[in-house]
Amino acid sequence: MTTPDYAEKIPNNVSLNEDRRLQRALESWQPNFLSWWESMGPTLPTQDVYLRTAVNVGREGWAQFGHVPMRDYRWGIFLAERDGDRRIAFGAHKGEPAWQKVPGEYRAELQRLIVIQGDTEPASVEQQRNLGATAPSLYDLRNLFQVNVEEGRHLWAMVYLLHAYFGREGREEAEELLHRNSGSEDSPRILGAFNEETPDWLSFYMFTYFTDRDGKYQLGTLKESAFDPLSRTCEFMLKEEAHHMMVGTTGVDRVVERTAQVMVENDTDDVAAHGAIPLPVIQKYINFHYSVSLDLFGGETSTNVANYYTAGLKGRWLEERRKDDHLLASDAMMVDALTDGEIAQTEVAALIGLNTDLRREYIADCAGGVKRWNRILEQAGLPQRLYLPHIAFNRRVGAFAPIEASPAGERLSAGEWEARKGQWLPTDTDKTFVRSLMQPVYQRGKIAAWIAPPRNGINGQPFDYDYVHLI
Ligand SMILES: [Fe+2]
Ligand SMILES: [Fe+2]
């Protein structure tokens, strides 16, 4: 562990200057990254933004706040502190020292896991690139850009691993991460949800709540990896990810709060006429983002994931807190399944059900947001409640992909689904309405009418701070 050197082209705590070849390889990737940022990153021109920059990983503080021009952001490579005694916590290698190099027999699988994670990071920047044009406040605009630069840094984190540990193939994959683009016909991003557009700010909050949260759970499993550099990278990424979760959670809070306020003030559910977002529209956005994010966890059962676990490549969420043998070779679990065409559960070997295990952890976490949002409605004295739709609703991956189900979990024929899906998923009319509200508010301390201001600013600054200087 070295102290980060900010005089270097690439800030890092991995002693990059001791490995000239690696340093040169990353320095030659850097201009490609910057031109990707210029052409696929945020489109709103800005002078500078009040950003948090990761400068170290230590407990005494790892971030520095200040106004910086976004293209001068110091994207760096930071791994959590190394624990010299770290042992593998699960699988066939349990108890052995964590790996500092990639074992030959797991090379292809590890590379694939890193590429898939890496692909999501720039994808979300691409999905969100036009949102600056319609930000509800300078505070929100700043948060968007913070999320964007950190996803850029997460790309750096994965590219570092590819360059440092996977040789020529790793370098080629690092190039590909800049060539695939969200929503592209010819070379789309790897995972479905990362090819959906994020056309408005309600979608942005839902994305950071539901889809970024999938990222949190994936990083959590990679943090358990026997491959120590991957583990340490993910551990540090999770620190940054917490801010993305906060943006999503409080973003939806504030939309619900404003809607509730307008409902009470005008004694009506029909708040659209008053420039707020009706609760049924918020519910449809929840339904959409939650269901596409559930798909990101893959099929209910997976032999690949069982193999990753046994090999020690990818653990469970909070692996070390689990009270079992961490081998799971003789355990069983229930997973969601379609049995005789009905929504049901079936028993499988615990190892092949690990996707389900992770998805359940995620679902329990998602329920926390709904609780918060319902508390806001309750405190406003309103009887309406928001909810998470049934696990079989609107699924395109896994056991329920072949069927259609309502948010309450009743099976529907294809015809019924077609006729009724507009009640549950955002329609073109809903999206057009939400978009019509998206007028930028760039004056300090002002906020759009469809959302409440935040309770706290960033880094102790007030809401009316000059978070962003536009051109
Ligand atoms: Fe990320
Ligand atoms: Fe994120």
Short mmCIF file of C-alpha atoms and ligand atoms in Angstrom, two decimals:
data_model
loop_
_atom_site.label_atom_id
_atom_site.label_comp_id
_atom_site.label_asym_id
_atom_site.label_seq_id
_atom_site.Cartn_x
_atom_site.Cartn_y
_atom_site.Cartn_z
CA MET A 1 0.00 0.00 0.00
CA THR A 2 1.43 3.37 -1.02
CA THR A 3 0.07 6.81 -0.37
CA PRO A 4 -1.78 7.99 -3.47
CA ASP A 5 0.33 10.06 -5.80
CA TYR A 6 -1.71 12.85 -7.32
CA ALA A 7 1.21 14.16 -9.32
CA GLU A 8 0.88 11.07 -11.47
CA LYS A 9 -1.30 10.98 -14.55
CA ILE A 10 -3.42 8.27 -12.98
CA PRO A 11 -3.98 8.72 -9.23
CA ASN A 12 -3.66 5.34 -7.56
CA ASN A 13 -2.76 3.44 -4.43
CA VAL A 14 -1.48 0.37 -6.26
CA SER A 15 2.13 1.51 -6.81
CA LEU A 16 1.54 1.95 -10.52
CA ASN A 17 4.91 3.71 -10.86
CA GLU A 18 6.66 0.46 -9.95
CA ASP A 19 5.25 -1.32 -12.97
CA ARG A 20 6.17 0.73 -16.02
CA ARG A 21 4.55 -1.61 -18.52
CA LEU A 22 1.23 -1.55 -16.74
CA GLN A 23 1.47 2.18 -16.21
CA ARG A 24 2.13 2.74 -19.92
CA ALA A 25 -0.73 0.44 -20.92
CA LEU A 26 -3.17 2.30 -18.68
CA GLU A 27 -1.84 5.66 -19.79
CA SER A 28 -2.53 4.67 -23.36
CA TRP A 29 -6.09 3.62 -22.45
CA GLN A 30 -6.65 6.95 -20.65
CA PRO A 31 -7.09 9.14 -23.79
CA ASN A 32 -9.57 6.59 -25.16
CA PHE A 33 -11.51 6.82 -21.91
CA LEU A 34 -11.49 10.63 -22.12
CA SER A 35 -12.72 10.65 -25.68
CA TRP A 36 -15.46 8.18 -24.67
CA TRP A 37 -16.39 10.58 -21.82
CA GLU A 38 -16.46 13.51 -24.25
CA SER A 39 -18.62 11.74 -26.80
CA MET A 40 -20.82 9.53 -24.60
CA GLY A 41 -20.76 11.27 -21.20
CA PRO A 42 -22.90 14.16 -19.89
CA THR A 43 -24.07 16.48 -22.66
CA LEU A 44 -24.84 19.62 -20.60
CA PRO A 45 -21.89 22.02 -20.83
CA THR A 46 -20.61 23.08 -17.41
CA GLN A 47 -17.71 25.11 -16.08
CA ASP A 48 -17.29 23.09 -12.95
CA VAL A 49 -19.16 20.92 -10.47
CA TYR A 50 -18.89 20.48 -6.69
CA LEU A 51 -17.64 16.91 -6.71
CA ARG A 52 -16.32 14.36 -4.31
CA THR A 53 -13.07 12.86 -5.53
CA ALA A 54 -11.70 9.65 -4.06
CA VAL A 55 -8.18 10.41 -2.87
CA ASN A 56 -7.44 7.51 -0.57
CA VAL A 57 -9.14 4.56 1.04
CA GLY A 58 -8.29 5.23 4.68
CA ARG A 59 -10.63 5.58 7.59
CA GLU A 60 -9.46 9.15 8.25
CA GLY A 61 -11.26 10.20 5.11
CA TRP A 62 -11.12 9.03 1.57
CA ALA A 63 -12.77 11.84 -0.28
CA GLN A 64 -12.12 15.45 -1.09
CA PHE A 65 -14.84 17.92 -2.09
CA GLY A 66 -14.38 20.87 -4.41
CA HIS A 67 -15.46 22.53 -7.63
CA VAL A 68 -13.77 20.82 -10.56
CA PRO A 69 -14.25 20.92 -14.33
CA MET A 70 -15.67 17.49 -15.05
CA ARG A 71 -13.20 16.52 -17.70
CA ASP A 72 -10.37 17.23 -15.24
CA TYR A 73 -11.90 14.87 -12.68
CA ARG A 74 -9.13 12.71 -11.23
CA TRP A 75 -10.37 9.24 -12.07
CA GLY A 76 -8.10 6.97 -10.14
CA ILE A 77 -7.43 3.41 -9.09
CA PHE A 78 -8.13 2.65 -5.45
CA LEU A 79 -8.23 -0.71 -3.76
CA ALA A 80 -9.23 -1.15 -0.14
CA GLU A 81 -6.34 -1.78 2.22
CA ARG A 82 -4.80 -5.23 1.94
CA ASP A 83 -5.32 -7.65 4.77
CA GLY A 84 -2.19 -9.79 4.58
CA ASP A 85 -3.86 -12.67 6.41
CA ARG A 86 -7.04 -12.77 4.40
CA ARG A 87 -8.31 -16.32 3.88
CA ILE A 88 -10.88 -17.61 1.45
CA ALA A 89 -14.22 -17.75 3.26
CA PHE A 90 -16.14 -20.32 1.20
CA GLY A 91 -16.04 -23.01 -1.45
CA ALA A 92 -13.50 -25.72 -2.17
CA HIS A 93 -10.56 -23.44 -1.27
CA LYS A 94 -12.05 -22.31 2.03
CA GLY A 95 -9.37 -21.55 4.60
CA GLU A 96 -6.57 -21.14 2.03
CA PRO A 97 -4.88 -17.75 1.66
CA ALA A 98 -6.66 -15.38 -0.73
CA TRP A 99 -5.13 -15.26 -4.22
CA GLN A 100 -2.94 -12.33 -5.20
CA LYS A 101 -2.71 -13.65 -8.78
CA VAL A 102 -5.29 -15.23 -11.06
CA PRO A 103 -5.12 -19.03 -10.95
CA GLY A 104 -4.82 -20.36 -14.51
CA GLU A 105 -7.82 -22.66 -14.19
CA TYR A 106 -10.18 -19.78 -13.29
CA ARG A 107 -8.79 -17.16 -15.62
CA ALA A 108 -11.59 -17.21 -18.20
CA GLU A 109 -14.36 -17.15 -15.58
CA LEU A 110 -12.80 -14.32 -13.56
CA GLN A 111 -12.23 -12.26 -16.67
CA ARG A 112 -15.86 -12.75 -17.69
CA LEU A 113 -17.15 -11.68 -14.26
CA ILE A 114 -15.01 -8.54 -14.38
CA VAL A 115 -16.08 -7.68 -17.93
CA ILE A 116 -19.77 -8.05 -17.08
CA GLN A 117 -19.42 -5.84 -14.01
CA GLY A 118 -17.24 -3.38 -15.95
CA ASP A 119 -19.75 -3.12 -18.78
CA THR A 120 -22.52 -1.81 -16.51
CA GLU A 121 -20.43 1.13 -15.25
CA PRO A 122 -20.05 3.18 -18.46
CA ALA A 123 -23.48 1.94 -19.61
CA SER A 124 -25.25 3.92 -16.90
CA VAL A 125 -23.30 7.08 -17.81
CA GLU A 126 -24.51 6.64 -21.39
CA GLN A 127 -28.08 6.06 -20.27
CA GLN A 128 -28.07 9.24 -18.18
CA ARG A 129 -26.17 11.51 -20.51
CA ASN A 130 -29.01 13.86 -21.44
CA LEU A 131 -30.51 14.32 -17.99
CA GLY A 132 -28.49 17.45 -17.24
CA ALA A 133 -30.69 19.38 -19.66
CA THR A 134 -33.72 18.91 -17.41
CA ALA A 135 -32.38 18.87 -13.84
CA PRO A 136 -34.91 19.93 -11.17
CA SER A 137 -32.22 21.82 -9.20
CA LEU A 138 -28.48 22.48 -9.08
CA TYR A 139 -28.30 20.07 -6.15
CA ASP A 140 -29.78 17.27 -8.24
CA LEU A 141 -27.63 18.20 -11.20
CA ARG A 142 -24.56 17.87 -9.02
CA ASN A 143 -25.68 14.48 -7.74
CA LEU A 144 -26.22 13.24 -11.29
CA PHE A 145 -22.71 14.27 -12.25
CA GLN A 146 -21.29 12.74 -9.08
CA VAL A 147 -22.90 9.43 -9.94
CA ASN A 148 -21.60 9.75 -13.51
CA VAL A 149 -17.96 10.43 -12.59
CA GLU A 150 -18.00 7.61 -10.04
CA GLU A 151 -19.39 5.14 -12.56
CA GLY A 152 -16.51 6.31 -14.75
CA ARG A 153 -14.15 5.54 -11.89
CA HIS A 154 -15.72 2.11 -11.46
CA LEU A 155 -14.93 1.48 -15.09
CA TRP A 156 -11.34 2.44 -14.30
CA ALA A 157 -11.38 -0.02 -11.40
CA MET A 158 -12.38 -2.91 -13.66
CA VAL A 159 -10.02 -1.84 -16.44
CA TYR A 160 -7.16 -1.80 -13.98
CA LEU A 161 -7.86 -5.44 -13.09
CA LEU A 162 -8.11 -6.41 -16.76
CA HIS A 163 -4.83 -4.69 -17.59
CA ALA A 164 -2.95 -5.79 -14.52
CA TYR A 165 -3.99 -9.46 -14.38
CA PHE A 166 -5.34 -10.62 -17.74
CA GLY A 167 -2.63 -9.72 -20.24
CA ARG A 168 -3.42 -9.04 -23.84
CA GLU A 169 -6.95 -10.41 -23.68
CA GLY A 170 -7.64 -8.18 -20.71
CA ARG A 171 -6.42 -5.14 -22.64
CA GLU A 172 -8.65 -6.05 -25.57
CA GLU A 173 -11.65 -6.40 -23.27
CA ALA A 174 -10.82 -2.98 -21.79
CA GLU A 175 -11.08 -1.48 -25.29
CA GLU A 176 -14.38 -3.26 -25.90
CA LEU A 177 -15.81 -1.68 -22.75
CA LEU A 178 -15.57 1.66 -24.53
CA HIS A 179 -16.90 0.36 -27.85
CA ARG A 180 -20.12 -1.22 -26.71
CA ASN A 181 -22.78 1.42 -26.08
CA SER A 182 -26.07 1.46 -24.24
CA GLY A 183 -28.96 0.88 -26.62
CA SER A 184 -26.70 0.42 -29.66
CA GLU A 185 -28.08 -1.83 -32.40
CA ASP A 186 -24.72 -3.29 -33.43
CA SER A 187 -22.91 -3.52 -30.13
CA PRO A 188 -25.23 -3.06 -27.16
CA ARG A 189 -24.25 -3.33 -23.50
CA ILE A 190 -24.24 -6.89 -22.17
CA LEU A 191 -27.22 -6.73 -19.79
CA GLY A 192 -30.76 -5.78 -20.79
CA ALA A 193 -31.53 -3.15 -18.15
CA PHE A 194 -28.42 -1.24 -19.22
CA ASN A 195 -29.78 -0.78 -22.72
CA GLU A 196 -32.96 0.92 -21.51
CA GLU A 197 -32.91 4.69 -21.71
CA THR A 198 -33.14 6.91 -18.64
CA PRO A 199 -35.22 9.61 -20.27
CA ASP A 200 -36.42 11.61 -17.26
CA TRP A 201 -35.55 12.26 -13.63
CA LEU A 202 -38.19 10.00 -12.17
CA SER A 203 -36.53 7.20 -14.14
CA PHE A 204 -33.15 8.37 -12.85
CA TYR A 205 -34.22 8.09 -9.21
CA MET A 206 -35.83 4.72 -9.88
CA PHE A 207 -32.68 3.59 -11.67
CA THR A 208 -30.42 4.65 -8.83
CA TYR A 209 -32.80 3.04 -6.34
CA PHE A 210 -33.47 -0.26 -8.08
CA THR A 211 -30.78 -0.84 -10.71
CA ASP A 212 -27.79 0.65 -8.88
CA ARG A 213 -28.90 -1.47 -5.95
CA ASP A 214 -28.48 -4.56 -8.11
CA GLY A 215 -24.93 -3.28 -8.61
CA LYS A 216 -24.49 -3.07 -4.87
CA TYR A 217 -25.45 -6.74 -4.49
CA GLN A 218 -23.26 -7.88 -7.36
CA LEU A 219 -20.32 -5.97 -5.90
CA GLY A 220 -21.11 -7.53 -2.54
CA THR A 221 -20.66 -11.03 -3.99
CA LEU A 222 -17.43 -10.05 -5.77
CA LYS A 223 -16.12 -8.48 -2.59
CA GLU A 224 -16.11 -12.03 -1.18
CA SER A 225 -13.96 -13.28 -4.06
CA ALA A 226 -10.87 -15.36 -3.35
CA PHE A 227 -9.13 -13.18 -5.96
CA ASP A 228 -7.98 -10.53 -3.53
CA PRO A 229 -7.46 -7.57 -5.92
CA LEU A 230 -11.06 -7.99 -7.13
CA SER A 231 -12.30 -8.21 -3.57
CA ARG A 232 -10.46 -5.07 -2.52
CA THR A 233 -11.59 -3.13 -5.58
CA CYS A 234 -15.22 -3.99 -4.94
CA GLU A 235 -14.97 -3.19 -1.27
CA PHE A 236 -13.93 0.33 -2.12
CA MET A 237 -16.49 0.71 -4.92
CA LEU A 238 -19.21 -0.11 -2.41
CA LYS A 239 -18.28 3.00 -0.45
CA GLU A 240 -18.98 5.18 -3.47
CA GLU A 241 -22.08 3.17 -4.32
CA ALA A 242 -23.68 4.23 -1.02
CA HIS A 243 -24.08 7.76 -2.40
CA HIS A 244 -25.85 6.42 -5.50
CA MET A 245 -28.30 4.57 -3.25
CA MET A 246 -28.88 7.78 -1.30
CA VAL A 247 -29.65 9.69 -4.51
CA GLY A 248 -32.25 7.08 -5.48
CA THR A 249 -33.86 6.65 -2.09
CA THR A 250 -34.17 10.33 -1.26
CA GLY A 251 -35.03 11.16 -4.88
CA VAL A 252 -38.13 8.98 -4.79
CA ASP A 253 -38.84 10.23 -1.22
CA ARG A 254 -38.94 13.77 -2.51
CA VAL A 255 -41.19 12.98 -5.47
CA VAL A 256 -43.65 11.15 -3.19
CA GLU A 257 -43.47 13.96 -0.63
CA ARG A 258 -44.32 16.59 -3.21
CA THR A 259 -47.15 14.52 -4.69
CA ALA A 260 -48.60 13.94 -1.22
CA GLN A 261 -48.37 17.64 -0.45
CA VAL A 262 -50.23 18.61 -3.64
CA MET A 263 -52.86 15.90 -3.02
CA VAL A 264 -53.54 17.24 0.46
CA GLU A 265 -53.46 20.92 -0.48
CA ASN A 266 -55.89 20.45 -3.34
CA ASP A 267 -57.85 17.59 -1.86
CA THR A 268 -57.48 15.55 -5.05
CA ASP A 269 -55.71 12.46 -6.39
CA ASP A 270 -55.45 14.11 -9.76
CA VAL A 271 -52.28 16.06 -9.18
CA ALA A 272 -51.18 16.11 -12.83
CA ALA A 273 -53.12 19.31 -13.40
CA HIS A 274 -51.12 20.84 -10.53
CA GLY A 275 -47.76 19.89 -12.00
CA ALA A 276 -47.01 16.93 -9.72
CA ILE A 277 -46.67 13.24 -10.58
CA PRO A 278 -49.76 11.16 -9.73
CA LEU A 279 -49.18 8.21 -7.38
CA PRO A 280 -50.37 5.65 -9.97
CA VAL A 281 -47.66 6.91 -12.34
CA ILE A 282 -45.01 6.60 -9.61
CA GLN A 283 -46.27 3.05 -9.01
CA LYS A 284 -45.89 2.20 -12.70
CA TYR A 285 -42.31 3.43 -12.66
CA ILE A 286 -41.62 1.29 -9.59
CA ASN A 287 -43.17 -1.71 -11.37
CA PHE A 288 -40.99 -1.23 -14.41
CA HIS A 289 -37.65 -0.56 -12.75
CA TYR A 290 -38.09 -3.23 -10.10
CA SER A 291 -39.03 -5.95 -12.59
CA VAL A 292 -36.21 -5.22 -15.05
CA SER A 293 -33.76 -5.10 -12.14
CA LEU A 294 -34.94 -8.51 -10.88
CA ASP A 295 -33.98 -9.86 -14.31
CA LEU A 296 -30.40 -8.74 -13.72
CA PHE A 297 -29.93 -11.52 -11.17
CA GLY A 298 -30.34 -14.16 -13.88
CA GLY A 299 -32.19 -17.45 -13.74
CA GLU A 300 -33.42 -18.95 -10.43
CA THR A 301 -30.89 -21.73 -10.80
CA SER A 302 -27.48 -21.63 -12.40
CA THR A 303 -24.77 -24.24 -12.54
CA ASN A 304 -22.31 -21.54 -13.62
CA VAL A 305 -22.93 -19.62 -10.42
CA ALA A 306 -22.67 -22.84 -8.39
CA ASN A 307 -19.27 -23.40 -10.00
CA TYR A 308 -18.20 -19.80 -9.33
CA TYR A 309 -19.10 -20.33 -5.70
CA THR A 310 -17.31 -23.63 -5.28
CA ALA A 311 -14.26 -22.22 -7.04
CA GLY A 312 -14.26 -19.20 -4.70
CA LEU A 313 -14.76 -16.61 -7.46
CA LYS A 314 -18.02 -15.14 -6.20
CA GLY A 315 -19.56 -15.53 -2.75
CA ARG A 316 -22.92 -14.77 -1.19
CA TRP A 317 -24.10 -11.44 0.15
CA LEU A 318 -22.40 -11.07 3.56
CA GLU A 319 -20.84 -14.51 3.21
CA GLU A 320 -18.98 -14.38 6.48
CA ARG A 321 -22.10 -13.66 8.50
CA ARG A 322 -23.85 -16.78 7.22
CA LYS A 323 -24.12 -19.52 9.79
CA ASP A 324 -23.50 -22.61 7.68
CA ASP A 325 -20.54 -24.57 6.37
CA HIS A 326 -19.84 -22.15 3.44
CA LEU A 327 -19.61 -25.15 1.13
CA LEU A 328 -23.35 -25.82 0.69
CA ALA A 329 -22.60 -29.14 -0.96
CA SER A 330 -25.37 -31.00 0.87
CA ASP A 331 -27.88 -28.18 1.44
CA ALA A 332 -31.15 -27.60 -0.35
CA MET A 333 -33.33 -24.53 -0.85
CA MET A 334 -36.64 -23.52 -2.38
CA VAL A 335 -36.58 -21.42 -5.53
CA ASP A 336 -39.32 -19.80 -7.58
CA ALA A 337 -40.49 -21.98 -10.42
CA LEU A 338 -43.23 -22.57 -12.92
CA THR A 339 -44.79 -25.89 -11.99
CA ASP A 340 -47.38 -27.23 -14.44
CA GLY A 341 -47.68 -23.70 -15.72
CA GLU A 342 -48.43 -22.33 -12.24
CA ILE A 343 -46.37 -19.86 -10.19
CA ALA A 344 -44.85 -22.02 -7.47
CA GLN A 345 -41.62 -23.02 -5.75
CA THR A 346 -39.44 -26.06 -6.08
CA GLU A 347 -36.59 -27.53 -4.07
CA VAL A 348 -33.10 -27.49 -5.56
CA ALA A 349 -29.52 -27.96 -4.36
CA ALA A 350 -28.52 -24.80 -2.49
CA LEU A 351 -25.49 -24.32 -4.72
CA ILE A 352 -27.45 -24.00 -7.92
CA GLY A 353 -29.98 -21.69 -6.24
CA LEU A 354 -27.48 -18.94 -5.41
CA ASN A 355 -28.96 -16.44 -7.87
CA THR A 356 -32.24 -16.80 -5.98
CA ASP A 357 -30.48 -16.29 -2.68
CA LEU A 358 -28.96 -13.03 -3.90
CA ARG A 359 -32.21 -11.86 -5.49
CA ARG A 360 -34.02 -12.43 -2.18
CA GLU A 361 -31.49 -10.32 -0.30
CA TYR A 362 -32.05 -7.63 -2.89
CA ILE A 363 -35.84 -7.85 -2.67
CA ALA A 364 -35.74 -7.49 1.12
CA ASP A 365 -33.59 -4.39 0.71
CA CYS A 366 -35.93 -2.91 -1.93
CA ALA A 367 -38.85 -3.31 0.47
CA GLY A 368 -37.14 -0.78 2.75
CA GLY A 369 -37.69 2.00 0.23
CA VAL A 370 -41.36 1.21 -0.18
CA LYS A 371 -41.76 1.38 3.59
CA ARG A 372 -40.18 4.84 3.66
CA TRP A 373 -42.36 6.09 0.83
CA ASN A 374 -45.49 4.73 2.49
CA ARG A 375 -44.53 6.44 5.73
CA ILE A 376 -44.48 9.73 3.83
CA LEU A 377 -48.01 9.03 2.55
CA GLU A 378 -49.14 8.02 6.00
CA GLN A 379 -47.72 11.15 7.60
CA ALA A 380 -49.56 13.22 5.03
CA GLY A 381 -52.75 11.49 6.19
CA LEU A 382 -53.30 9.75 2.85
CA PRO A 383 -54.76 6.23 2.57
CA GLN A 384 -52.90 5.25 -0.65
CA ARG A 385 -49.87 2.98 -0.49
CA LEU A 386 -47.09 2.02 -2.89
CA TYR A 387 -45.89 -1.57 -3.24
CA LEU A 388 -43.40 -3.86 -4.99
CA PRO A 389 -45.06 -5.94 -7.72
CA HIS A 390 -45.07 -9.73 -7.58
CA ILE A 391 -41.85 -11.49 -8.58
CA ALA A 392 -43.52 -12.97 -11.67
CA PHE A 393 -44.63 -9.58 -12.97
CA ASN A 394 -43.06 -8.37 -16.25
CA ARG A 395 -40.15 -10.79 -16.18
CA ARG A 396 -38.03 -11.51 -19.23
CA VAL A 397 -35.42 -13.69 -17.56
CA GLY A 398 -35.87 -16.82 -15.43
CA ALA A 399 -38.76 -19.13 -14.59
CA PHE A 400 -41.48 -16.54 -15.15
CA ALA A 401 -40.24 -15.25 -18.49
CA PRO A 402 -42.65 -17.47 -20.48
CA ILE A 403 -45.76 -16.30 -18.63
CA GLU A 404 -47.50 -13.04 -17.84
CA ALA A 405 -48.68 -12.07 -14.39
CA SER A 406 -50.33 -9.06 -12.79
CA PRO A 407 -48.55 -7.09 -10.05
CA ALA A 408 -50.66 -9.08 -7.56
CA GLY A 409 -49.30 -12.33 -8.98
CA GLU A 410 -52.34 -13.67 -10.87
CA ARG A 411 -51.52 -15.41 -14.12
CA LEU A 412 -52.75 -13.72 -17.26
CA SER A 413 -53.20 -14.87 -20.81
CA ALA A 414 -51.19 -13.04 -23.47
CA GLY A 415 -54.37 -11.27 -24.52
CA GLU A 416 -55.21 -10.11 -20.99
CA TRP A 417 -51.65 -8.90 -20.50
CA GLU A 418 -51.74 -6.87 -23.72
CA ALA A 419 -55.07 -5.38 -22.73
CA ARG A 420 -54.09 -4.50 -19.18
CA LYS A 421 -50.34 -3.83 -19.11
CA GLY A 422 -50.93 -0.10 -19.58
CA GLN A 423 -52.47 -0.08 -16.07
CA TRP A 424 -49.21 -1.33 -14.63
CA LEU A 425 -46.34 -0.14 -16.78
CA PRO A 426 -45.68 3.44 -17.91
CA THR A 427 -47.55 4.13 -21.15
CA ASP A 428 -46.44 6.58 -23.80
CA THR A 429 -48.94 9.02 -22.32
CA ASP A 430 -47.43 8.64 -18.84
CA LYS A 431 -43.91 9.07 -20.18
CA THR A 432 -44.87 12.11 -22.23
CA PHE A 433 -46.52 13.62 -19.18
CA VAL A 434 -43.50 13.00 -16.96
CA ARG A 435 -41.25 14.41 -19.64
CA SER A 436 -43.42 17.51 -19.92
CA LEU A 437 -42.63 18.28 -16.28
CA MET A 438 -38.90 18.05 -16.88
CA GLN A 439 -38.07 21.73 -17.24
CA PRO A 440 -34.61 22.62 -15.99
CA VAL A 441 -34.27 24.73 -12.85
CA TYR A 442 -30.76 26.11 -12.68
CA GLN A 443 -31.20 29.03 -10.24
CA ARG A 444 -29.52 28.58 -6.86
CA GLY A 445 -31.93 27.47 -4.15
CA LYS A 446 -34.83 26.93 -6.57
CA ILE A 447 -36.53 23.63 -7.32
CA ALA A 448 -38.97 22.22 -9.88
CA ALA A 449 -42.62 21.99 -8.84
CA TRP A 450 -42.88 18.19 -9.10
CA ILE A 451 -40.32 17.41 -6.41
CA ALA A 452 -39.65 18.53 -2.81
CA PRO A 453 -36.25 19.99 -1.89
CA PRO A 454 -33.79 17.71 -0.07
CA ARG A 455 -33.55 17.82 3.72
CA ASN A 456 -29.77 18.11 3.59
CA GLY A 457 -27.27 19.43 1.13
CA ILE A 458 -24.02 17.78 0.14
CA ASN A 459 -21.04 17.71 2.50
CA GLY A 460 -22.76 20.05 4.94
CA GLN A 461 -23.48 22.68 2.29
CA PRO A 462 -26.94 24.27 2.16
CA PHE A 463 -29.47 23.42 -0.57
CA ASP A 464 -28.93 26.83 -2.17
CA TYR A 465 -25.18 26.31 -2.53
CA ASP A 466 -23.67 26.89 -6.00
CA TYR A 467 -23.19 23.19 -6.67
CA VAL A 468 -22.73 23.62 -10.42
CA HIS A 469 -21.44 26.50 -12.52
CA LEU A 470 -22.98 26.34 -15.96
CA ILE A 471 -21.39 27.89 -19.00
FE FE B 1 -20.78 1.57 -10.23
FE FE B 2 -23.61 3.11 -8.97
#
